[in-house]
Structures are given as C-alpha cells and as structure tokens.
Amino acid sequence: MKRIVVVGTQWGDEGKGKITDFLAQHADVVCRYQGGNNAGHTVIFDDKKHSLHLLPSGILNPKIFNVMANGMVINPKAFVEEISKLKDFKLAISNRAHVVLPFHSELDRAYESSKTNKIGTTHKGIGPAYTDKAARIGMRMSTFIHEERFYQQLIDMVDQKNKELALYHFSKLDAKQIFDEFKVYAKQIAPYVTDTSVLLNQQIQDNQKILFEGAQGVLLCLDHGTYPYVTSSSPTAASVPVNTGIAPWLIDGAIGVTKAYTTRVGEGPMPSEIFGDLAHEIRTKGKEFGTTTGRPRRIGWLDTVILRHTKRVSGLTYLAVTLLDVLSGIKTLKIVTQYDLKGEIIDYIPSDIEDFELCKPVTIDMPGWDQDITQVKSYDELPIEAKNYLSKLSDLIGVDIAIFSVGPDRNQTISIKDIF
Ligand code: IMP
C-alpha cells in the first residue's frame, strides 16, 4: 500500500502517534488532516519523549515531508511554540486550513461553563473554530498571513465574539492586542503556507508513500461518534479526501489503532468502563493521563462493538494493537462482545445517547498472562494467552492484526505484516 490512513478506533489516545512514527520510517510524507491542538501525540525514541499537539508525527524525522491539510484548525500561537523546539524539518500548511484565535478558546470555556451536561472539551477552541468554518465566518490561513485582510476580518470577528462572550459574562477581548501579537506569528507561519491539495496530488503522481494521520478517534467523530460527546471534526479514514483535497480512490487502506483495552477522557457513556483497584492499576501502568490536559483517563475492557462500528463507518484494512504489556498480570481479561439494552442483546451503538447510557456490556472471559512482555521482539515470543487474546480480538472484529506494541519506545513496536 502506498497511501495509508492511521485511524484511532476508540475515543482517541490509542497510540496513533507511535504507530505513525513507526510506519513513517518507510514513508515520504506524513499528512495530518483534521483537529487542532486538542490532540496530543507522544512519540518516544532514543529515550526522549516528544509531545506533539499540532504537528504531524513525521516532523521529528528530517527526511519526511509533513503536511497540515485544509481539514485542520490551527492555533498560530500553539504552532509557533511547538515548532520553535525543532530544527531540521520539512513542512507545508494548507492555505485553506482555519485559524483558531483567542476568542475561540474563550467561547469554548463559556459554552462549557453554561452547560449542565458538559462535553468535557479540551478548552482549546476547537468546537468554536469549526463552528465559524461551517457558518462561513471563519478565518483561513490565506487571510491570516495577509496583514491587511487579517486585520479587517479580525476587527469584525472580535466585535461579534465580544457580544457573544458578554452573554456568558466573560470579559471582552481587545482586537488590537490580538492583532499585535498574532501578526508576528503570521510572519513566522507564512513561509509554510501553500495549496497542500496541489502538493499532495503532485506527491501522489511522483509515487511517494503517504501516511494520513488522524487525530482523536472514530468514537469522537462529529457524524459517527457518540454525539454530542464528540469533537467537531471527523477522524475517520472516510474524511481524508475532503480534508486534504485528494480523490477517495487514491487511498489504499487504513490501519486502525486500538489499545488492548479502552480509555476515554471527557464525559459521555462508556459501557465497558471499570472502576476501583483494577482501573487504577491499568491507569497507572498505562500512564493513562491526557497529553493535552493531564486529566486521568477513564478505563474500560476492550469493547469490540465499538471496534466493529469503527470498521464499518471508517474502513479498516489492518489493526495495530497498542499497550498489550499493560494487561500483563491480570488473571482474567474481559472482552465486550455485545450490549444489553433493556433486555435486548444488540450489536451496535445506539444513536440516541440516552439509550447508549443504558447499555450494559455483554462480555467473555479470556485467561490473562503473568509474564512481563515488554522485551518481546516477535509475535512468536508472546505467551500463548497473549496470542489467544490477540487472535480473539482480530476474529471478533474481522480484521487482521499487522502491528502490536509492548511498550512506549519505537523498538517495542512489532510488525507482524509488512503493510507499507
Ligand atoms: P474538543 O475536541 O476539545 O472539542 O473536545 C471534545 C471531546 O473530545 C472531549 O471529550 C475531549 O476530551 C475529546 N478529545 C479531543 N481531543 C482528544 C484527543 O486527542 N484524545 C482524546 N480525547 C480527545
């Protein structure tokens, strides 16, 4: 396959950054196609931890060309901060990507503070920025890097947003102050801004290997996720063409990244959720705290209803299973196979969030393993129970496993099948 999408199959934080980084060793281009700095990718190699929020995971490799496509919403301040830590990289930013400005994060806080049923957003202004895009009042990169046009649009936007912020008793923002600060960022960003659809199509013509990197996970998709507890873009493989400006048939496949269990940050139903000592043990061992907000993640058993949903709405050619080592030492592992909704056994995610809230997990038990597997270098070296767990997972979803990982380092990621 030449053009592969890396998709998060759950509620985000599946380890997509690590899998992208692993596959990127054979890629020419890594392209991020949605979301903004609500995402958090941690890539560890040479014992160094790299936390990325906006930048594509290929940015740490000077040979790889990185693209931030039109489907993204980009906070210029966050971008400049992230890029300032790096030296040698290749990058292009879409002139059609939208810009996240200070009033977007303020509105994000304002909306959340006024709700009884909070979504638990990252407060990064992602929802309000996509709202502006859909309402056709957002600011594109091409405007942002044009000083006069940026100023004109900013004045109008701040004027309108201040009226809205006042309704929530939030302080007014000063347009001139934002302009003075952000025009400096615009100058730093301008050299990277281009038509990335033209660029990507040229790279495809040149037979380059491209990885499309999703942020978040399919269960946070605006259309196919657990609405309204979702983000404001689509992390599915299906959204790549519109979010990058390439034809759908140019995508060869999607690798779905799943944890060996389930996590979720923010609010909303999670039928597989577990509590108490076991949840605490998994959270601690798996370092399950948000990269962006530091919030403790909720923990659940592996939920295959969710994974089959992801396969159907996004398309998955192969699976990459991460954090398998975290399950070592648990005597019996449960896998969710279906839900019980008011006595009816179902195999789908109800579209109505109230019904989803009522779903109880139907589970099977799998024997766990005791051995430390963090030094395992091949599938054959895994204990039989771990092999059985992986093959059950694969059978229940109907997708082959191509990669699994047993630790955070790049060399703890093991390839079963060459896919790139
Ligand atoms: P927003 O994307 O900040 O609007 O947040 C909407 C929902 O998506 C919240 O539940 C967030 O916790 C969740 N979310 C957004 N980005 C990520 C991510 O990268 N990993 C996990 N959850 C995320």
Coordinates of C-alpha atoms and ligand atoms in Angstrom, one line a residue:
M1 CA 0.0 0.0 0.0
K2 CA 1.3 3.5 -0.9
R3 CA -1.2 5.7 0.8
I4 CA -2.4 4.6 4.2
V5 CA -4.6 6.3 6.8
V6 CA -3.8 5.8 10.5
V7 CA -7.1 5.9 12.3
G8 CA -7.9 5.9 16.1
T9 CA -10.6 3.3 16.6
Q10 CA -11.8 4.3 20.0
W11 CA -12.1 7.6 21.9
G12 CA -8.6 8.9 21.0
D13 CA -5.3 8.3 22.7
E14 CA -4.8 4.9 21.2
G15 CA -1.2 5.5 20.4
K16 CA -1.6 6.7 16.8
G17 CA 1.5 8.9 17.1
K18 CA 3.6 6.0 18.0
I19 CA 2.2 3.8 15.1
T20 CA 2.5 6.7 12.7
D21 CA 6.1 7.3 13.8
F22 CA 6.8 3.6 13.4
L23 CA 5.3 3.4 9.9
A24 CA 6.8 6.8 9.0
Q25 CA 10.2 5.2 8.9
H26 CA 9.1 3.9 5.4
A27 CA 7.1 7.0 4.4
D28 CA 7.9 10.0 2.3
V29 CA 5.1 12.2 3.6
V30 CA 3.0 12.4 6.8
C31 CA -0.2 14.5 6.5
R32 CA -2.5 15.5 9.4
Y33 CA -6.0 16.0 8.1
Q34 CA -8.3 17.2 11.0
G35 CA -8.4 18.6 14.5
G36 CA -6.0 21.0 16.1
N37 CA -4.1 21.2 19.4
N38 CA -6.8 19.3 21.2
A39 CA -4.8 16.3 20.1
G40 CA -1.7 15.0 21.9
H41 CA 0.7 12.6 20.4
T42 CA 3.6 11.3 22.4
V43 CA 6.4 9.8 20.5
I44 CA 9.3 8.2 22.3
F45 CA 12.6 7.3 20.7
D46 CA 16.2 7.3 21.8
D47 CA 14.8 7.5 25.3
K48 CA 13.4 11.0 24.6
K49 CA 9.8 11.9 25.0
H50 CA 8.3 14.2 22.3
S51 CA 4.8 15.6 22.8
L52 CA 3.2 16.9 19.7
H53 CA -0.2 18.6 19.6
L54 CA -0.5 20.2 16.2
L55 CA 2.5 19.0 14.2
P56 CA 2.3 15.7 12.2
S57 CA 4.2 12.8 13.7
G58 CA 6.8 12.8 10.9
I59 CA 8.1 16.2 12.0
L60 CA 10.9 14.6 14.1
N61 CA 12.3 12.9 11.0
P62 CA 14.2 15.4 8.8
K63 CA 13.7 13.2 5.7
I64 CA 9.9 13.2 5.9
F65 CA 7.8 15.9 4.3
N66 CA 5.0 16.9 6.7
V67 CA 1.6 18.4 5.6
M68 CA -1.0 20.1 7.8
A69 CA -4.1 19.9 5.5
N70 CA -7.2 22.0 5.0
G71 CA -9.3 20.0 7.4
M72 CA -7.2 21.2 10.4
V73 CA -7.9 24.1 12.7
I74 CA -4.6 25.7 13.7
N75 CA -3.8 27.9 16.7
P76 CA -0.9 30.1 15.5
K77 CA 0.5 30.7 19.0
A78 CA 0.5 26.9 19.8
F79 CA 2.0 26.2 16.4
V80 CA 4.9 28.7 16.8
E81 CA 5.6 27.3 20.3
E82 CA 5.7 23.8 19.1
I83 CA 7.9 24.5 16.0
S84 CA 10.4 26.6 18.0
K85 CA 11.6 23.4 19.7
L86 CA 12.6 21.9 16.4
K87 CA 15.4 22.5 14.0
D88 CA 15.5 20.4 10.9
F89 CA 12.1 19.6 9.4
K90 CA 10.0 19.8 6.2
L91 CA 6.5 21.2 6.4
A92 CA 3.7 22.7 4.4
I93 CA 0.4 24.2 5.8
S94 CA -2.8 24.4 3.8
N95 CA -3.9 27.9 2.8
R96 CA -7.4 26.6 3.4
A97 CA -6.9 25.4 7.0
H98 CA -8.8 27.5 9.5
V99 CA -7.2 29.6 12.2
V100 CA -8.0 29.3 15.9
L101 CA -7.9 32.7 17.6
P102 CA -8.1 33.6 21.4
F103 CA -11.9 34.2 21.3
H104 CA -12.4 30.6 20.2
S105 CA -10.9 29.2 23.4
E106 CA -12.8 31.8 25.5
L107 CA -16.1 30.7 23.8
D108 CA -15.2 27.1 24.4
R109 CA -14.9 27.8 28.1
A110 CA -18.1 30.0 28.0
Y111 CA -20.2 27.3 26.4
E112 CA -18.9 24.6 28.7
S113 CA -19.4 26.6 31.8
S114 CA -23.0 27.3 30.9
K115 CA -24.0 23.6 30.3
T116 CA -25.5 21.2 32.8
N117 CA -24.3 18.3 30.6
K118 CA -20.7 19.3 29.9
I119 CA -18.9 17.7 27.0
G120 CA -15.6 17.9 28.8
T121 CA -13.8 19.6 25.9
T122 CA -10.1 20.4 26.0
H123 CA -10.9 24.2 26.0
K124 CA -8.7 24.7 23.0
G125 CA -11.4 26.4 21.0
I126 CA -11.8 23.6 18.5
G127 CA -15.6 23.5 18.5
P128 CA -16.0 27.3 18.1
A129 CA -13.4 27.4 15.3
Y130 CA -15.2 24.6 13.3
T131 CA -18.5 26.4 14.1
D132 CA -17.2 29.5 12.4
K133 CA -16.0 27.5 9.5
A134 CA -19.4 25.9 9.0
A135 CA -21.1 29.3 9.5
R136 CA -18.8 30.7 6.8
I137 CA -17.4 33.3 9.1
G138 CA -14.1 31.6 9.9
M139 CA -10.6 32.8 9.1
R140 CA -8.5 30.8 6.7
M141 CA -4.7 30.7 6.7
S142 CA -4.5 32.6 3.4
T143 CA -6.3 35.6 5.1
F144 CA -4.3 35.3 8.3
I145 CA -0.9 35.7 6.5
H146 CA -2.2 38.7 4.6
E147 CA -1.7 41.5 7.2
E148 CA -4.4 43.9 6.0
R149 CA -7.0 41.3 5.3
F150 CA -6.2 39.7 8.7
Y151 CA -6.8 43.0 10.5
Q152 CA -10.1 43.7 8.7
Q153 CA -11.6 40.3 9.4
L154 CA -10.2 40.2 13.0
I155 CA -11.9 43.5 13.8
D156 CA -15.3 42.2 12.6
M157 CA -14.8 38.8 14.4
V158 CA -13.8 40.3 17.8
D159 CA -16.7 42.7 17.6
Q160 CA -19.1 39.9 17.1
K161 CA -17.5 37.5 19.6
N162 CA -17.4 40.1 22.3
K163 CA -21.1 40.4 22.1
E164 CA -21.4 36.7 22.5
L165 CA -18.9 36.5 25.3
A166 CA -20.9 39.2 27.2
L167 CA -23.9 36.9 27.2
Y168 CA -21.9 34.5 29.3
H169 CA -20.4 37.3 31.5
F170 CA -17.0 36.7 30.0
S171 CA -14.6 39.6 29.6
K172 CA -14.2 41.4 26.3
L173 CA -11.1 40.8 24.1
D174 CA -9.0 43.6 22.6
A175 CA -8.7 43.3 18.8
K176 CA -5.6 45.5 18.6
Q177 CA -3.8 43.5 21.2
I178 CA -4.6 40.2 19.4
F179 CA -3.5 41.7 16.1
D180 CA -0.2 43.0 17.5
E181 CA 0.6 39.6 19.0
F182 CA -0.7 37.4 16.1
K183 CA 0.7 39.4 13.2
V184 CA 4.1 38.3 14.5
Y185 CA 3.0 34.6 14.4
A186 CA 1.6 35.1 10.9
K187 CA 5.0 36.2 9.7
Q188 CA 6.6 33.0 11.1
I189 CA 3.9 30.8 9.6
A190 CA 3.7 32.4 6.2
P191 CA 6.7 30.6 4.6
Y192 CA 5.0 27.3 5.1
V193 CA 1.5 28.2 3.7
T194 CA 0.6 26.8 0.3
D195 CA -2.1 24.9 -1.5
T196 CA -1.5 21.5 0.0
S197 CA -4.0 19.8 -2.2
V198 CA -1.9 20.6 -5.3
L199 CA 1.2 19.5 -3.3
L200 CA -0.3 16.2 -2.2
N201 CA -1.6 15.4 -5.7
Q202 CA 1.9 16.0 -7.1
Q203 CA 3.4 13.8 -4.4
I204 CA 1.0 11.1 -5.4
Q205 CA 1.9 11.5 -9.0
D206 CA 5.5 11.2 -8.0
N207 CA 4.7 7.8 -6.4
Q208 CA 5.5 8.9 -2.9
K209 CA 4.4 6.9 0.1
I210 CA 2.0 9.0 2.2
L211 CA 0.7 8.4 5.7
F212 CA -2.5 10.3 6.6
E213 CA -2.6 10.8 10.3
G214 CA -5.9 11.2 12.1
A215 CA -6.2 12.9 15.5
Q216 CA -8.7 11.7 18.1
G217 CA -10.7 8.5 17.4
V218 CA -13.7 7.5 15.4
L219 CA -16.0 7.5 18.5
L220 CA -15.3 11.2 18.7
C221 CA -16.3 11.8 15.1
L222 CA -18.9 14.5 14.7
D223 CA -21.1 12.2 12.5
H224 CA -20.3 8.7 13.6
G225 CA -19.2 9.2 17.2
T226 CA -21.1 9.3 20.4
Y227 CA -22.7 12.6 19.7
P228 CA -22.9 15.1 21.4
Y229 CA -19.8 13.9 23.4
V230 CA -17.6 14.2 20.3
T231 CA -15.1 16.6 18.8
S232 CA -16.0 18.9 15.9
S233 CA -14.3 17.1 13.0
S234 CA -14.2 13.6 11.5
P235 CA -11.3 11.3 12.4
T236 CA -12.5 8.6 10.0
A237 CA -10.5 7.4 7.0
A238 CA -13.5 8.3 5.0
S239 CA -12.9 12.0 5.8
V240 CA -9.4 12.1 4.3
P241 CA -10.3 13.1 0.7
V242 CA -12.4 16.1 1.7
N243 CA -10.0 17.2 4.4
T244 CA -6.9 17.0 2.1
G245 CA -8.2 17.6 -1.4
I246 CA -7.4 14.2 -2.9
A247 CA -9.7 11.7 -4.7
P248 CA -11.2 9.0 -2.5
W249 CA -9.9 6.2 -4.7
L250 CA -6.3 7.3 -4.1
I251 CA -6.4 5.9 -0.6
D252 CA -5.1 2.3 -0.4
G253 CA -6.1 1.3 3.1
A254 CA -6.5 2.3 6.7
I255 CA -4.7 0.9 9.8
G256 CA -6.9 1.1 12.9
V257 CA -5.1 1.7 16.1
T258 CA -6.7 0.2 19.2
K259 CA -5.5 -0.2 22.7
A260 CA -5.6 -3.7 24.1
Y261 CA -8.3 -2.2 26.4
T262 CA -10.4 1.0 26.2
T263 CA -9.9 4.6 27.6
R264 CA -11.9 7.7 27.3
V265 CA -11.4 11.3 28.5
G266 CA -14.2 13.7 28.9
E267 CA -17.9 12.9 29.5
G268 CA -20.3 10.5 27.9
P269 CA -21.3 6.9 28.1
M270 CA -18.7 4.1 28.1
P271 CA -20.3 0.7 28.6
S272 CA -17.0 -1.1 29.1
E273 CA -15.9 1.2 31.9
I274 CA -14.4 -0.4 35.0
F275 CA -13.7 1.2 38.4
G276 CA -11.8 0.5 41.6
D277 CA -8.4 -1.0 42.0
L278 CA -8.1 -2.7 38.7
A279 CA -8.9 0.6 36.8
H280 CA -6.4 2.3 39.0
E281 CA -3.8 -0.3 38.2
I282 CA -4.3 -0.1 34.5
R283 CA -4.4 3.7 34.6
T284 CA -1.1 3.8 36.5
K285 CA 0.7 1.2 34.4
G286 CA -0.5 2.6 31.1
K287 CA 0.2 6.2 32.2
E288 CA -3.4 7.0 31.3
F289 CA -3.4 10.7 31.8
G290 CA -4.2 13.2 28.9
T291 CA -1.2 14.5 26.9
T292 CA -3.1 17.8 26.3
T293 CA -5.0 18.4 29.6
G294 CA -3.4 15.9 32.1
R295 CA -6.8 14.6 33.0
P296 CA -7.0 11.0 34.3
R297 CA -8.5 8.8 31.6
R298 CA -11.4 6.5 32.2
I299 CA -10.6 2.8 31.8
G300 CA -12.6 0.0 30.3
W301 CA -12.3 -3.5 28.9
L302 CA -11.7 -3.9 25.2
D303 CA -15.0 -3.2 23.5
T304 CA -15.5 -4.9 20.2
V305 CA -18.9 -3.4 19.5
I306 CA -17.1 -0.1 19.2
L307 CA -14.3 -1.6 17.0
R308 CA -16.8 -3.2 14.6
H309 CA -18.6 0.2 14.4
T310 CA -15.3 1.9 13.6
K311 CA -14.5 -0.7 10.9
R312 CA -17.9 -0.1 9.3
V313 CA -18.1 3.7 9.3
S314 CA -14.4 4.4 8.6
G315 CA -13.0 1.3 6.9
L316 CA -10.1 -0.6 8.5
T317 CA -7.7 -2.8 6.4
Y318 CA -5.4 -3.8 9.4
L319 CA -5.2 -3.3 13.1
A320 CA -2.4 -2.1 15.3
V321 CA -2.8 -3.1 18.9
T322 CA -1.0 -1.0 21.5
L323 CA -0.3 -1.2 25.2
L324 CA -0.6 -5.0 25.3
D325 CA 2.1 -5.1 28.0
V326 CA -0.3 -3.1 30.4
L327 CA -2.5 -6.2 30.7
S328 CA 0.3 -8.5 32.0
G329 CA -0.5 -9.8 35.5
I330 CA -4.3 -9.6 35.2
K331 CA -5.7 -13.1 35.9
T332 CA -8.9 -12.8 33.8
L333 CA -9.4 -10.4 30.9
K334 CA -12.9 -9.5 29.7
I335 CA -13.8 -8.6 26.2
V336 CA -17.1 -6.8 25.4
T337 CA -18.8 -8.6 22.6
Q338 CA -22.3 -7.1 22.6
Y339 CA -24.5 -4.8 24.7
D340 CA -27.7 -5.5 26.7
L341 CA -30.1 -2.6 26.1
K342 CA -33.1 -3.0 28.4
G343 CA -33.0 -6.8 28.0
E344 CA -32.4 -6.8 24.3
I345 CA -28.9 -8.0 23.1
I346 CA -27.6 -5.6 20.5
D347 CA -24.5 -5.4 18.3
Y348 CA -24.5 -1.7 17.5
I349 CA -24.1 1.7 19.1
P350 CA -27.5 3.3 19.6
S351 CA -27.6 6.8 18.0
D352 CA -29.5 8.1 21.0
I353 CA -27.1 9.0 23.8
E354 CA -29.7 8.2 26.4
D355 CA -30.0 4.6 25.0
F356 CA -26.3 4.3 24.8
E357 CA -26.1 5.3 28.5
L358 CA -28.4 2.4 29.3
C359 CA -26.2 -0.2 27.5
K360 CA -24.7 -2.9 29.8
P361 CA -21.7 -4.8 28.5
V362 CA -22.0 -8.5 27.5
T363 CA -18.6 -10.0 28.0
I364 CA -16.5 -13.1 27.5
D365 CA -13.6 -14.1 29.7
M366 CA -10.1 -14.7 28.5
P367 CA -7.3 -16.1 30.6
G368 CA -4.5 -13.5 31.2
W369 CA -0.8 -14.0 31.4
D370 CA 1.7 -13.2 34.1
Q371 CA 5.0 -12.7 32.2
D372 CA 6.5 -9.3 31.5
I373 CA 6.3 -9.0 27.7
T374 CA 8.0 -5.6 27.3
Q375 CA 11.1 -7.2 25.9
V376 CA 9.3 -9.4 23.4
K377 CA 10.7 -8.9 19.8
S378 CA 8.3 -11.1 17.8
Y379 CA 4.8 -12.5 17.8
D380 CA 6.2 -16.0 18.5
E381 CA 7.7 -14.9 21.7
L382 CA 4.4 -13.9 23.2
P383 CA 2.8 -16.1 25.9
I384 CA 0.1 -18.3 24.5
E385 CA -2.6 -16.4 26.4
A386 CA -1.5 -13.1 24.8
K387 CA -1.6 -14.8 21.4
N388 CA -5.1 -16.1 22.1
Y389 CA -6.2 -12.6 23.3
L390 CA -4.9 -11.0 20.1
S391 CA -6.4 -13.6 17.8
K392 CA -9.8 -13.4 19.6
L393 CA -9.7 -9.6 19.2
S394 CA -8.9 -10.0 15.5
D395 CA -11.7 -12.6 15.0
L396 CA -14.3 -10.6 16.7
I397 CA -13.6 -7.6 14.5
G398 CA -12.8 -9.4 11.3
V399 CA -9.6 -7.5 10.7
D400 CA -6.0 -8.9 10.7
I401 CA -3.5 -7.5 13.2
A402 CA -0.4 -6.1 11.4
I403 CA 1.3 -4.5 14.4
F404 CA 1.3 -4.7 18.2
S405 CA 3.3 -2.8 20.8
V406 CA 4.6 -3.8 24.2
G407 CA 6.0 -0.5 25.4
P408 CA 6.3 3.2 24.6
D409 CA 9.6 3.0 22.7
R410 CA 9.8 2.8 19.0
N411 CA 11.7 -0.6 19.3
Q412 CA 8.9 -2.0 21.4
T413 CA 6.6 -1.9 18.3
I414 CA 6.5 -5.2 16.5
S415 CA 5.4 -5.7 12.9
I416 CA 3.6 -8.9 12.0
K417 CA 2.8 -8.0 8.4
D418 CA 4.6 -5.5 6.1
I419 CA 1.9 -3.1 5.0
F420 CA 3.8 -0.2 3.6
Ligands
IMP1 P1 -12.7 19.2 21.9 O1 -12.1 18.4 20.8 O2 -11.7 19.9 22.7 O3 -13.9 20.0 21.5 O4 -13.3 18.1 22.9 C1 -14.4 17.3 22.6 C2 -14.2 15.9 23.2 O5 -13.2 15.2 22.5 C3 -13.9 15.8 24.7 O6 -14.5 14.7 25.3 C4 -12.4 15.7 24.7 O7 -11.9 15.1 25.9 C5 -12.2 14.8 23.5 N1 -10.9 14.9 22.8 C6 -10.5 15.8 22.0 N2 -9.2 15.6 21.6 C7 -8.9 14.4 22.1 C8 -7.7 13.6 22.0 O8 -6.7 13.9 21.3 N3 -7.7 12.4 22.7 C9 -8.8 12.1 23.5 N4 -9.9 12.8 23.6 C10 -9.9 13.9 22.9

